[in-house]
XYZ file of C-alpha atoms in Angstrom:
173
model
C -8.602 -12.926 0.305
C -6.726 -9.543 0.747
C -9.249 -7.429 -1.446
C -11.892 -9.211 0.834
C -10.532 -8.713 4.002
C -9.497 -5.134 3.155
C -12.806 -3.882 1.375
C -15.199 -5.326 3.951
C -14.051 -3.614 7.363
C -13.023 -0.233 6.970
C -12.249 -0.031 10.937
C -9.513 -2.607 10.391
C -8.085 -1.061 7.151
C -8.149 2.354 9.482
C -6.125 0.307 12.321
C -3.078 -0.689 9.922
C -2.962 2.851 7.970
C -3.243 5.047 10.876
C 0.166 3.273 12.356
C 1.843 4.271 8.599
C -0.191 7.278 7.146
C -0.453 10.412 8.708
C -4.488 10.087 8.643
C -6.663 9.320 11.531
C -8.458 6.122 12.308
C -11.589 8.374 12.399
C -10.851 9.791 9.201
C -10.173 6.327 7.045
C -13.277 5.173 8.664
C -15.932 8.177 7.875
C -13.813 9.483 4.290
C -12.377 6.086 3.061
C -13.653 5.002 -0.384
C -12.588 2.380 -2.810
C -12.050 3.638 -6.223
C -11.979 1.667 -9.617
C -8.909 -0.290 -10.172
C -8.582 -1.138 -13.766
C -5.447 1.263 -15.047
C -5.251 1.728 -18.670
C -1.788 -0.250 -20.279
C 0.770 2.634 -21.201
C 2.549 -0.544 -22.002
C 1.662 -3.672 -23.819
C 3.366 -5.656 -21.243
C 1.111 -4.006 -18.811
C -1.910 -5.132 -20.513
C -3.686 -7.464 -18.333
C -1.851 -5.495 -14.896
C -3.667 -4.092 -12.089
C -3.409 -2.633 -8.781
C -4.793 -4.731 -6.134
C -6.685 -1.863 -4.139
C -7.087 1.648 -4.639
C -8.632 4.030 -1.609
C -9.468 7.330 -1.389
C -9.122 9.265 1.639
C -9.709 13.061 1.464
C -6.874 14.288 -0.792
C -5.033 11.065 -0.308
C -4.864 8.575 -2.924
C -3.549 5.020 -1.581
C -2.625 1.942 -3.521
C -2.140 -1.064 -1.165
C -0.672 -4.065 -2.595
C -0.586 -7.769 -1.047
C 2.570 -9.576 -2.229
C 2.919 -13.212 -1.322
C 7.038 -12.888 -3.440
C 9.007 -10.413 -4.020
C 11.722 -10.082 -6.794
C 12.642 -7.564 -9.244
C 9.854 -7.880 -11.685
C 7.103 -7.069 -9.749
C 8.795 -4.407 -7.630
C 8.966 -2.338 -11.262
C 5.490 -3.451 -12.253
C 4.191 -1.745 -8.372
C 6.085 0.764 -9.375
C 4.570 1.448 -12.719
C 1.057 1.230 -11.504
C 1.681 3.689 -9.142
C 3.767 5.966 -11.378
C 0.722 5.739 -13.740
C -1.772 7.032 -11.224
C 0.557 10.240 -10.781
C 0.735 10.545 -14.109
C -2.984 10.146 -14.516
C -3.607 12.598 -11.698
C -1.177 15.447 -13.577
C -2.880 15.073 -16.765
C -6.519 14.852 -15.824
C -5.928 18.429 -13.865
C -3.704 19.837 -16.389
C -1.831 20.939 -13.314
C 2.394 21.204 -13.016
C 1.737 20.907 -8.856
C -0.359 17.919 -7.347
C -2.187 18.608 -4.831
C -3.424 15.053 -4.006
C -0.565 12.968 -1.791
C 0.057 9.907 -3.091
C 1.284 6.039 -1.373
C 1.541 2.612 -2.173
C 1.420 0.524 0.824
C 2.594 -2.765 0.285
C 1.934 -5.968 2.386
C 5.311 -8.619 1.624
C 5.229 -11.658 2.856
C 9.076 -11.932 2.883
C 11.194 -9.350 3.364
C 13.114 -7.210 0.517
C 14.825 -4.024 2.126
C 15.463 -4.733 5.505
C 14.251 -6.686 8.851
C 12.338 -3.717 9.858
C 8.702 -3.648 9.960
C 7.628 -0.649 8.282
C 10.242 1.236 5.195
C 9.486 4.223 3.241
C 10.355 5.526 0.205
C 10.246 8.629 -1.684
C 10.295 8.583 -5.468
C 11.399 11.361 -7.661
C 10.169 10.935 -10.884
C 12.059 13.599 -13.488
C 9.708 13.646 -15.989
C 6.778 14.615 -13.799
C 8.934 16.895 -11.570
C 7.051 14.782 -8.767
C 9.489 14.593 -5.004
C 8.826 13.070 -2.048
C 6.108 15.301 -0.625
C 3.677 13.605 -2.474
C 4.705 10.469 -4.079
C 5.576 7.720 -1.422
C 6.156 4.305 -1.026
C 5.728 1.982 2.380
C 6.876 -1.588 2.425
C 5.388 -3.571 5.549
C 7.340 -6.697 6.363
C 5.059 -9.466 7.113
C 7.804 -11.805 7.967
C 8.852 -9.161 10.732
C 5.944 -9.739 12.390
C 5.175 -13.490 11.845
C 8.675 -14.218 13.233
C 7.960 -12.332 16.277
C 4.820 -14.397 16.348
C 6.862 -17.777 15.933
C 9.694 -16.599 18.955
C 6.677 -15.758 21.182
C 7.758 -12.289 21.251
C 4.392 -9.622 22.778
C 2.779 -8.622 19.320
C 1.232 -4.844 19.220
C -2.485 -4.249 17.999
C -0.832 -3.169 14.629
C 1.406 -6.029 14.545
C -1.615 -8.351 15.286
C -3.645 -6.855 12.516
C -0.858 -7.366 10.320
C -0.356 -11.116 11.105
C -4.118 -11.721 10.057
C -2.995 -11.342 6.653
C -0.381 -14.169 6.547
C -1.920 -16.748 9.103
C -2.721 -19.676 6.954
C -4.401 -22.025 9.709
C -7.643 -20.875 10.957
C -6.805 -22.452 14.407
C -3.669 -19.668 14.625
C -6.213 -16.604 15.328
């Protein structure tokens, strides 16, 4: 339902990234494009792994994940996918800068860092010489916003656009 939702109305993909990214709801909506998602395995584990959604935007690359749990194991496997696109981006270009900026944006259902709605992280990956101008991370707590939802607390447009994602009752919109 995520890939669905997300890849069939740009205008609401551009309403939840312009509250995270630094991109404009006008430019997600005329630039945006979905790009293939299959990743080749740099690991054997890894074979049958894939990012949920990949989108183009300019010089932006962003991977948005949905996660309905969160533990350890698939916090490294996000990870990896996305560490894999960097690295794919470094060697395609030959390059030892990267010019494209990079971010996973990830949907939890429950929580993992903190109570906050939106967290960011910046990688530094050693081997790639990659920092946190280009190569970050945003976790979006769903449960921030559906237990706003369940106290009756005055929801945002972001925060409403959000909850569409974890509403399981149709009668709830």
């Amino acid at each position: 339902i995520f890939k669905k939702i997300m890849t069939s109305n740009k205008e609401y993909v551009a309403l939840i990234l312009e509250n995270v990214l630094p991109i404009s709801k006008e430019e997600i909506i005329k630039e945006s494009e979905f790009l293939n998602i299959e990743i080749p395995p740099s690991h054997l584990s890894l074979k049958n792994s894939r990012m949920d959604l990949l989108l183009k935007i300019g010089n932006y690359y962003i991977n948005l994940e949905a996660n309905t749990t969160i533990n350890d194991a698939l916090f490294i496997r996000n990870t990896a996918h996305f560490s894999g696109l960097v690295y794919r981006e470094y060697s395609r270009k030959d390059k030892k800068t990267l010019d494209e900026i990079l971010y996973q944006v990830s949907f939890n259902k429950t929580k993992r860092l903190s109570q906050e709605l939106i967290v960011t992280l910046q990688y530094w990956d050693k081997k790639l010489d990659v920092g946190d101008d280009n190569f970050i991370k945003i976790e979006l707590n769903l449960d921030f916003v559906n237990n706003k939802k369940y106290n009756k607390e005055k929801l945002n447009r972001f925060e409403k656009a959000l909850l569409l994602l974890i509403i399981e009752d149709e009668k709830e919109i």
